[in-house]
Amino acid sequence: MLNEELELMVQPADILHWREDKWGNIDVLVQWEKFLSCKNSWEYAALLLSSFLHFPLKDK
């Protein structure tokens, strides 16, 4: 799961939940492929969408 630069390569498996903060930003709770649920994390939806262009975030 490391690339040639020894960086950890992860992919989102699913979006479990979403929330909106008081400024209108959307956060999503991400389940990561090949990781236990204790590694789920809240991520900015805009950053996730720009980082994983082929992940169907808009359907969530």
mmCIF file of C-alpha atoms in Angstrom:
data_model
loop_
_atom_site.group_PDB
_atom_site.id
_atom_site.type_symbol
_atom_site.label_atom_id
_atom_site.label_comp_id
_atom_site.label_asym_id
_atom_site.label_seq_id
_atom_site.Cartn_x
_atom_site.Cartn_y
_atom_site.Cartn_z
ATOM 1 C CA MET A 1 0.000 0.000 0.000
ATOM 2 C CA LEU A 2 3.026 2.267 -0.368
ATOM 3 C CA ASN A 3 3.936 3.932 -3.634
ATOM 4 C CA GLU A 4 7.450 4.391 -5.025
ATOM 5 C CA GLU A 5 7.962 7.483 -2.832
ATOM 6 C CA LEU A 6 6.966 5.385 0.207
ATOM 7 C CA GLU A 7 3.741 7.356 0.651
ATOM 8 C CA LEU A 8 0.696 5.550 1.996
ATOM 9 C CA MET A 9 -1.844 5.012 -0.778
ATOM 10 C CA VAL A 10 -5.432 4.775 0.467
ATOM 11 C CA GLN A 11 -8.792 4.853 -1.260
ATOM 12 C CA PRO A 12 -12.198 5.663 0.206
ATOM 13 C CA ALA A 13 -14.526 2.667 0.363
ATOM 14 C CA ASP A 14 -17.724 4.387 1.488
ATOM 15 C CA ILE A 15 -19.222 7.541 2.971
ATOM 16 C CA LEU A 16 -20.902 6.627 6.248
ATOM 17 C CA HIS A 17 -22.318 9.995 7.293
ATOM 18 C CA TRP A 18 -22.107 13.696 6.500
ATOM 19 C CA ARG A 19 -22.484 16.917 8.462
ATOM 20 C CA GLU A 20 -22.560 20.630 7.746
ATOM 21 C CA ASP A 21 -20.738 23.104 9.965
ATOM 22 C CA LYS A 22 -22.008 26.580 10.866
ATOM 23 C CA TRP A 23 -20.142 28.074 7.872
ATOM 24 C CA GLY A 24 -21.807 25.738 5.379
ATOM 25 C CA ASN A 25 -18.821 23.430 4.849
ATOM 26 C CA ILE A 26 -19.640 19.755 4.369
ATOM 27 C CA ASP A 27 -17.649 17.064 6.184
ATOM 28 C CA VAL A 28 -18.012 13.370 5.384
ATOM 29 C CA LEU A 29 -17.210 10.342 7.534
ATOM 30 C CA VAL A 30 -15.041 8.138 5.328
ATOM 31 C CA GLN A 31 -14.553 4.398 5.586
ATOM 32 C CA TRP A 32 -11.169 3.599 4.022
ATOM 33 C CA GLU A 33 -10.484 0.481 1.934
ATOM 34 C CA LYS A 34 -8.528 -2.250 3.727
ATOM 35 C CA PHE A 35 -8.677 -0.464 7.097
ATOM 36 C CA LEU A 36 -10.627 -1.292 10.236
ATOM 37 C CA SER A 37 -13.572 0.921 11.182
ATOM 38 C CA CYS A 38 -11.497 2.482 13.972
ATOM 39 C CA LYS A 39 -9.579 4.252 11.168
ATOM 40 C CA ASN A 40 -12.702 5.950 9.745
ATOM 41 C CA SER A 41 -12.168 9.701 9.623
ATOM 42 C CA TRP A 42 -13.982 12.973 9.072
ATOM 43 C CA GLU A 43 -12.744 14.726 5.923
ATOM 44 C CA TYR A 44 -13.721 17.908 4.108
ATOM 45 C CA ALA A 45 -16.001 16.836 1.251
ATOM 46 C CA ALA A 46 -14.434 19.314 -1.188
ATOM 47 C CA LEU A 47 -10.932 18.005 -0.468
ATOM 48 C CA LEU A 48 -12.062 14.387 -0.776
ATOM 49 C CA LEU A 49 -13.752 15.112 -4.093
ATOM 50 C CA SER A 50 -10.674 16.866 -5.492
ATOM 51 C CA SER A 51 -8.333 14.115 -4.254
ATOM 52 C CA PHE A 52 -10.411 11.162 -5.477
ATOM 53 C CA LEU A 53 -11.970 12.330 -8.729
ATOM 54 C CA HIS A 54 -13.545 8.956 -9.538
ATOM 55 C CA PHE A 55 -15.175 8.417 -6.145
ATOM 56 C CA PRO A 56 -18.971 8.908 -6.448
ATOM 57 C CA LEU A 57 -19.295 11.453 -3.635
ATOM 58 C CA LYS A 58 -22.137 13.292 -5.375
ATOM 59 C CA ASP A 59 -24.352 10.195 -5.011
ATOM 60 C CA LYS A 60 -23.948 10.253 -1.229
#
